[in-house]
mmCIF file of C-alpha atoms in Angstrom:
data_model
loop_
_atom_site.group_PDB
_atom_site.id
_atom_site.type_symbol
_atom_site.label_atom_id
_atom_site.label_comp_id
_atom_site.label_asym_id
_atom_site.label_seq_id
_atom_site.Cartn_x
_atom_site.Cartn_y
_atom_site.Cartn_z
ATOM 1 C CA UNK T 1 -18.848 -9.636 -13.596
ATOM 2 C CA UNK T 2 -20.071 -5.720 -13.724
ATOM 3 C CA UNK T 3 -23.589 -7.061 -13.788
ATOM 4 C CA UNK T 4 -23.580 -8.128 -9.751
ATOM 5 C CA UNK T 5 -20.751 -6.056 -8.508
ATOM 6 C CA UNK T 6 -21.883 -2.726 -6.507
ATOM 7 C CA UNK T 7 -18.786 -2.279 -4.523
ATOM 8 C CA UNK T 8 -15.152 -2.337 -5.281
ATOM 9 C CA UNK T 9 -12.595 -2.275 -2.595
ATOM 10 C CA UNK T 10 -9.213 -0.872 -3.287
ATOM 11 C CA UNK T 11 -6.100 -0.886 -1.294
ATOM 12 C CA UNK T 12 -3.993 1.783 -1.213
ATOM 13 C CA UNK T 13 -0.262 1.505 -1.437
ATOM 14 C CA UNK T 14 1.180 0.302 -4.479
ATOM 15 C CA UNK T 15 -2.196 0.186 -6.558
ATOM 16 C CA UNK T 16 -3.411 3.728 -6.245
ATOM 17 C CA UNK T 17 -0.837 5.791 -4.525
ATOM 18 C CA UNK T 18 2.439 5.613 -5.858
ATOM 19 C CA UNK T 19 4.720 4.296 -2.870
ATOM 20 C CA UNK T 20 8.063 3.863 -4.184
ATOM 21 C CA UNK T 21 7.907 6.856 -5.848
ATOM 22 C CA UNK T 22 6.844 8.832 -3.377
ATOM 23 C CA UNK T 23 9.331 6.856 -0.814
ATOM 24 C CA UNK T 24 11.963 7.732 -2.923
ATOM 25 C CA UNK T 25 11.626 11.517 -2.339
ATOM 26 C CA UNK T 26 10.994 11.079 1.232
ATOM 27 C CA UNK T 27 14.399 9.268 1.366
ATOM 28 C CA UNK T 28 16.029 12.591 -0.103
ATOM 29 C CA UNK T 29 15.058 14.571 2.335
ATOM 30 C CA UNK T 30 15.667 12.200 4.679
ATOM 31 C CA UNK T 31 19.347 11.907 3.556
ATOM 32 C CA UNK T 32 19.586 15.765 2.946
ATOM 33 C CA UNK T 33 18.734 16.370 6.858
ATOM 34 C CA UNK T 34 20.601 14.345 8.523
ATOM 35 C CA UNK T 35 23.757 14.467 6.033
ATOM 36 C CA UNK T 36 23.758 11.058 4.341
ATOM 37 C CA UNK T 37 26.131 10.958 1.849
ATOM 38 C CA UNK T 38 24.486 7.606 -0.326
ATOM 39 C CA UNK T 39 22.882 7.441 -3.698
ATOM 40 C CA UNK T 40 19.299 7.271 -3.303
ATOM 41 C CA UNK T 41 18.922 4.569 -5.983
ATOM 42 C CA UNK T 42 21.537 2.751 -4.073
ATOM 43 C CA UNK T 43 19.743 2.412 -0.793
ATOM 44 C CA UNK T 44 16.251 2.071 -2.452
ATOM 45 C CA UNK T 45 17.814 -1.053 -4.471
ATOM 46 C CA UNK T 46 19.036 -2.383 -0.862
ATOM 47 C CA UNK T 47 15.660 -1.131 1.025
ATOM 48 C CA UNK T 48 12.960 -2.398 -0.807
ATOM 49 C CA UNK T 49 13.350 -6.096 -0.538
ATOM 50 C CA UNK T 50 14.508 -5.259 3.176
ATOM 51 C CA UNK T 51 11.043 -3.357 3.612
ATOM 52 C CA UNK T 52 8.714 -6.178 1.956
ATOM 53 C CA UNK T 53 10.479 -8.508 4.163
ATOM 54 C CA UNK T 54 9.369 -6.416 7.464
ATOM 55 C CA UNK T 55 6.122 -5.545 5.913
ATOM 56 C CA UNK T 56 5.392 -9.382 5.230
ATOM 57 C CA UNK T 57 6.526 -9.922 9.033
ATOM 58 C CA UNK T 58 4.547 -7.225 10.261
ATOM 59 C CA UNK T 59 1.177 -8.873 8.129
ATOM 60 C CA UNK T 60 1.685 -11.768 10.351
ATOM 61 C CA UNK T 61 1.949 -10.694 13.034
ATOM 62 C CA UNK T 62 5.765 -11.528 13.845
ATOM 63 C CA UNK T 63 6.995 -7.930 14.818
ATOM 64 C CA UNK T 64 5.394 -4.563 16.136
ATOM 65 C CA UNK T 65 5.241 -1.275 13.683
ATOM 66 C CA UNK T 66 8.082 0.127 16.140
ATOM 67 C CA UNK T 67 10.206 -3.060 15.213
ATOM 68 C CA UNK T 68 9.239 -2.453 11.738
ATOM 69 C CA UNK T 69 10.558 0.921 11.100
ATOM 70 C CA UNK T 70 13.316 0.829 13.236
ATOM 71 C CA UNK T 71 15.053 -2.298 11.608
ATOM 72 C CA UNK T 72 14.216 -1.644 7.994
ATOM 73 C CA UNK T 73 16.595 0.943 8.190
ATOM 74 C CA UNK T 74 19.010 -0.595 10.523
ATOM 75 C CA UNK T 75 19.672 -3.246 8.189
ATOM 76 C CA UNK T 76 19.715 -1.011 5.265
ATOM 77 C CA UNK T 77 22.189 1.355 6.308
ATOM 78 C CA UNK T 78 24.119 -1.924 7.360
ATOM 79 C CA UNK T 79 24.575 -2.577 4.060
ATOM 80 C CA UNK T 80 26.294 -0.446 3.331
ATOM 81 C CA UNK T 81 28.504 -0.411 6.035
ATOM 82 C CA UNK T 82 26.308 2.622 8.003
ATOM 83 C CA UNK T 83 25.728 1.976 11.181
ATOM 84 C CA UNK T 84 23.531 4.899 13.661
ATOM 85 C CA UNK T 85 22.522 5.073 17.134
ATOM 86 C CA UNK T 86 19.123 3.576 18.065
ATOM 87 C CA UNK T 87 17.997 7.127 18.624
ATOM 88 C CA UNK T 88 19.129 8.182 15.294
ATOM 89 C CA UNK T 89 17.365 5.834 13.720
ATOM 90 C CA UNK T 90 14.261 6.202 15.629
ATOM 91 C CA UNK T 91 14.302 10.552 14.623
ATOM 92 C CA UNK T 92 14.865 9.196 10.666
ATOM 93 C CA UNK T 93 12.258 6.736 11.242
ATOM 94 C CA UNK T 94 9.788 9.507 12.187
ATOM 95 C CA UNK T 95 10.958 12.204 9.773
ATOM 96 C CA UNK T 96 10.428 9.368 6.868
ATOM 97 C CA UNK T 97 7.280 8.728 8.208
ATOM 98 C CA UNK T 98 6.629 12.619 8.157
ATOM 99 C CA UNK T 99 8.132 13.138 4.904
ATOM 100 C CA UNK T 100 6.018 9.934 2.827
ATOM 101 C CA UNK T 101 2.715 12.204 2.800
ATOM 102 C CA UNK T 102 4.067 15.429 1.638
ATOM 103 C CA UNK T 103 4.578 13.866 -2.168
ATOM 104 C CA UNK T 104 1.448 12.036 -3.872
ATOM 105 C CA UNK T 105 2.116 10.703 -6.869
ATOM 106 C CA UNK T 106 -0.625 8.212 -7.909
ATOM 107 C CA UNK T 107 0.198 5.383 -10.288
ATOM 108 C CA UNK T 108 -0.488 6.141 -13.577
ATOM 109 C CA UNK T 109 -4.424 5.683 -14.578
ATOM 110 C CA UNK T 110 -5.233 6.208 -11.335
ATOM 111 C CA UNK T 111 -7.536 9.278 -11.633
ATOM 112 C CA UNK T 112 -8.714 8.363 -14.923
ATOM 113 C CA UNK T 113 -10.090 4.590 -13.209
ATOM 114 C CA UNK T 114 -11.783 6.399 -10.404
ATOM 115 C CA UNK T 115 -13.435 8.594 -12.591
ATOM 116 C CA UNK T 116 -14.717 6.371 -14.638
ATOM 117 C CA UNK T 117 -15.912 4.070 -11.756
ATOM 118 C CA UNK T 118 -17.456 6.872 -9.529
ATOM 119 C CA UNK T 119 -21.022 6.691 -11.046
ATOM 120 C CA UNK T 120 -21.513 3.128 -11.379
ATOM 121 C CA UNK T 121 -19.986 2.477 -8.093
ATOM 122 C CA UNK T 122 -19.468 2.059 -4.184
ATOM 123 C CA UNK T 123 -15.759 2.706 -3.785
ATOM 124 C CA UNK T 124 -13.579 1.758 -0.532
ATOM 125 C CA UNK T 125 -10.556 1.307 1.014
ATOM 126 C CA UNK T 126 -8.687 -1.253 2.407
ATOM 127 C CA UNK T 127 -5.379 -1.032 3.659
ATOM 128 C CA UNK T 128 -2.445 -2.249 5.931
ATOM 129 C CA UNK T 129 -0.418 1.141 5.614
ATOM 130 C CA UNK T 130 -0.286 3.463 9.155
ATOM 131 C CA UNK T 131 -3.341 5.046 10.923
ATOM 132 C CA UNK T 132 -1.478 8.645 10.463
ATOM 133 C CA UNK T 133 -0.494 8.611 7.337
ATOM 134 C CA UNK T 134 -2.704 6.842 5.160
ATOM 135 C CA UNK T 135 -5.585 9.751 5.794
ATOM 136 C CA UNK T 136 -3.291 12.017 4.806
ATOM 137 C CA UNK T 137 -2.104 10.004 1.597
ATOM 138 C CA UNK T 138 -5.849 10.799 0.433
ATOM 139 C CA UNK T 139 -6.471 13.580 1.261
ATOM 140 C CA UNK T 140 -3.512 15.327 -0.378
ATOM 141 C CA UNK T 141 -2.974 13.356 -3.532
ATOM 142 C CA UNK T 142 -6.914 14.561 -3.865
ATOM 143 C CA UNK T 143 -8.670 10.825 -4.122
ATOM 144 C CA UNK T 144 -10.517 10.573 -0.721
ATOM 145 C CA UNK T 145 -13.705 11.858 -1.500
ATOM 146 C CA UNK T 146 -14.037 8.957 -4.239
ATOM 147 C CA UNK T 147 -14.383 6.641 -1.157
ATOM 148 C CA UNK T 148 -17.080 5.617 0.805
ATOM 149 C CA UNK T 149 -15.393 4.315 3.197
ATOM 150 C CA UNK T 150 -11.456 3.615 5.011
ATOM 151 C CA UNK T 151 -10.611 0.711 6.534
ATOM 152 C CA UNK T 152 -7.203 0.715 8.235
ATOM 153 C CA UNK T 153 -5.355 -2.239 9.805
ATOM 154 C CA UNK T 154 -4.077 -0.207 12.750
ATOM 155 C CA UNK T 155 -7.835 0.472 13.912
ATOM 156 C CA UNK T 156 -9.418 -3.337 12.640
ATOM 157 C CA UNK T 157 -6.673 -4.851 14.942
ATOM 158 C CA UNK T 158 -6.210 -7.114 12.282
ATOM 159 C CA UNK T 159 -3.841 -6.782 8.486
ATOM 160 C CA UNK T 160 -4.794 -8.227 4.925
ATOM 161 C CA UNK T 161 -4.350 -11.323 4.778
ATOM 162 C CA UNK T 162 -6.565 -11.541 7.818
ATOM 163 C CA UNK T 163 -10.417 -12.421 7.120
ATOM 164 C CA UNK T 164 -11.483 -10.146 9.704
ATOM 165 C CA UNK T 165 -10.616 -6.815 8.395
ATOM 166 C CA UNK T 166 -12.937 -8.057 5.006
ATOM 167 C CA UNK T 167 -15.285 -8.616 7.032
ATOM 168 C CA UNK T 168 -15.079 -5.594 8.776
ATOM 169 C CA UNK T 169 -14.457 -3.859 5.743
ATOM 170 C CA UNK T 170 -18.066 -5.161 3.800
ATOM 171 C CA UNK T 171 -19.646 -4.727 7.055
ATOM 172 C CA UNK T 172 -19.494 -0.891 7.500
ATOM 173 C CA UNK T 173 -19.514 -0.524 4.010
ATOM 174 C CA UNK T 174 -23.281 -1.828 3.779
ATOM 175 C CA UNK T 175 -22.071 -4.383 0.736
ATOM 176 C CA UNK T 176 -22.060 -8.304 0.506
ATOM 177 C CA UNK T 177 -19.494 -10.801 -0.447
ATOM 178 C CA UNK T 178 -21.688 -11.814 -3.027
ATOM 179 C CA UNK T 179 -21.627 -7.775 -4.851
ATOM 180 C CA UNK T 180 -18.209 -6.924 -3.927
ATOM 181 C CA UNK T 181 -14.404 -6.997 -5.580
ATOM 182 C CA UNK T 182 -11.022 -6.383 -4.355
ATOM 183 C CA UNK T 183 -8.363 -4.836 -6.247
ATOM 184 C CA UNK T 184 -5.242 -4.882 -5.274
ATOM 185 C CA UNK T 185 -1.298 -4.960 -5.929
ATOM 186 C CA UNK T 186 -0.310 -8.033 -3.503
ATOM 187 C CA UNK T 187 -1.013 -11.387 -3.961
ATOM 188 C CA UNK T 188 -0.922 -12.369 -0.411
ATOM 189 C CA UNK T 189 -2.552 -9.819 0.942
ATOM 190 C CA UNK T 190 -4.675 -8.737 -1.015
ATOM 191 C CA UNK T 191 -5.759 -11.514 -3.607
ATOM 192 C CA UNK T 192 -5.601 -14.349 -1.677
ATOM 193 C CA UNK T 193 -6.532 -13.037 1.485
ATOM 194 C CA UNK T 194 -9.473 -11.144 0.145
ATOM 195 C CA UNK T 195 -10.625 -14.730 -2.496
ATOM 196 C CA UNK T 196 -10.486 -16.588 1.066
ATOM 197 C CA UNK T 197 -13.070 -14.783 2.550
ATOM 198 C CA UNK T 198 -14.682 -15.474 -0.808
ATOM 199 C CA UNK T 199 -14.330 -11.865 -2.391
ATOM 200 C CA UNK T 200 -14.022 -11.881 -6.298
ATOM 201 C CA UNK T 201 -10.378 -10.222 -7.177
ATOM 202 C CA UNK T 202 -8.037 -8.153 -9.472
ATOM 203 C CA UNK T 203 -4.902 -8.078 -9.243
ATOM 204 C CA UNK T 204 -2.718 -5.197 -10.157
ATOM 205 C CA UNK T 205 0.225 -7.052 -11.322
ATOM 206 C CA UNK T 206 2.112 -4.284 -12.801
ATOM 207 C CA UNK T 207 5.373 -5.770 -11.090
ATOM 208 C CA UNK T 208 4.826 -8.615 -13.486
ATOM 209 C CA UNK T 209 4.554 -11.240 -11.392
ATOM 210 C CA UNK T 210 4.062 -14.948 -12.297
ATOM 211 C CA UNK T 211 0.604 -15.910 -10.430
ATOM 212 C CA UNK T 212 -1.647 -19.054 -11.217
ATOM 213 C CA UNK T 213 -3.778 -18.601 -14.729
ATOM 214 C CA UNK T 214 -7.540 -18.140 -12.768
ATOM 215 C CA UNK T 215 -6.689 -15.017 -11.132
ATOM 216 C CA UNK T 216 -8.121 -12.073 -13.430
ATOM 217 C CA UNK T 217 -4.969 -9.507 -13.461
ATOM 218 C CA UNK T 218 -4.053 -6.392 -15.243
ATOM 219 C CA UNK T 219 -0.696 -4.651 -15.368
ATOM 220 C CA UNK T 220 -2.258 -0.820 -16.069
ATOM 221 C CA UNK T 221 -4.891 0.688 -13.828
ATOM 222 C CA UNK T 222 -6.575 1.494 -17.142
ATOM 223 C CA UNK T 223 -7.068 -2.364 -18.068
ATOM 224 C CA UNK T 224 -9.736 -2.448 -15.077
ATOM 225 C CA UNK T 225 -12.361 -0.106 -17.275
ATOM 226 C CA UNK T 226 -12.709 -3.700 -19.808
ATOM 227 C CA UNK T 227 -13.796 -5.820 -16.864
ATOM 228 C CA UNK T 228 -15.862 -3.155 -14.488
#
């Protein structure tokens, strides 16, 4: 495989940049500010299948980002039997937003993988994750300047699964289908949406997943080094 490939396309969230950890410290000062008297690993435990179901909805296309982050935490803090105004919702879903960037803590092997990729490779980015934040996710976790190139959802139109924004993605990158390879933590979005534009694939499955046998996956970052 490392004999053809010139460019490797990560996404962001979840495979580099560790989200839930990071979330998870945005939620504390969340709760600290506006006096919410919950265990953090309570709500997260409610949260994050409420989030992947918004996020999956959002992907297609079935509700706006304002839906998104509004009612992720409406039906969260419903949950638990917390119930805000709209507008008090709206100011946490900002501050979160706010908060996510100021902690970066990559997933482990991170560094070490881009380090040992940067001479033999293009690198990129690919991601679904918000115009105004994701920049900033780079920049101050100290990663951006491994990449080549960013291409966000919000300004493709378009989200992974979506052919387009591969296409769009290879196209300002200057690479082919035929010398590039997605890696990436989702199997929708980013494995089989990347495979049906006829991109080769890894998939980060360090949530352990069970997928179909012909998909190459690792569950460590480090793994990747053995097949690039």
């Amino acid at each position: 495989m490392n004999n053809i490939i010139k460019h490797v396309f990560f996404d962001l969230d979840h495979t580099l940049w560790d989200f839930d950890k990071n979330s998870a410290l945005a939620f504390e000062m969340l709760f600290e500010k506006f006096n919410i008297d919950l265990r953090i690993d309570d709500f997260i435990e409610k949260y994050q299948p409420i989030n992947m179901k918004y996020w999956k909805l959002y992907r297609e296309e079935k509700v706006s980002k304002k839906h998104l982050r509004r009612n992720r935490l409406v039906e969260a803090f419903l949950s638990f039997g917390a119930e805000f105004s709209i507008d008090t919702i709206d100011a946490m879903s900002d501050d979160y937003i706010m908060f996510l960037p100021l902690n970066n803590h990559l997933i482990e092997g991170t560094e070490e993988l881009l380090e040992y990729l940067e001479p033999k490779y293009e690198m990129h980015i690919i991601t679904n994750g918000f115009k105004e934040v994701q920049n900033n996710k780079l920049v101050s976790s100290g990663i951006k300047h491994y990449f080549r190139t960013i291409t966000n959802s919000e300004e493709v139109g378009v989200k992974k699964p979506n052919p387009s924004i591969f296409e769009y993605a290879i196209r300002i990158s200057g690479a082919s289908i035929t010398n590039s390879i997605m890696i990436g933590d989702n199997y929708e979005a980013d494995i089989l949406g990347a495979q049906a534009f006829g991109l080769k694939t890894i998939c980060f499955n360090y949530h352990k997943e069970i997928l179909p046998e012909q998909h190459i996956q690792v569950s460590k970052l480090k793994q990747i080094k053995k097949l690039l």
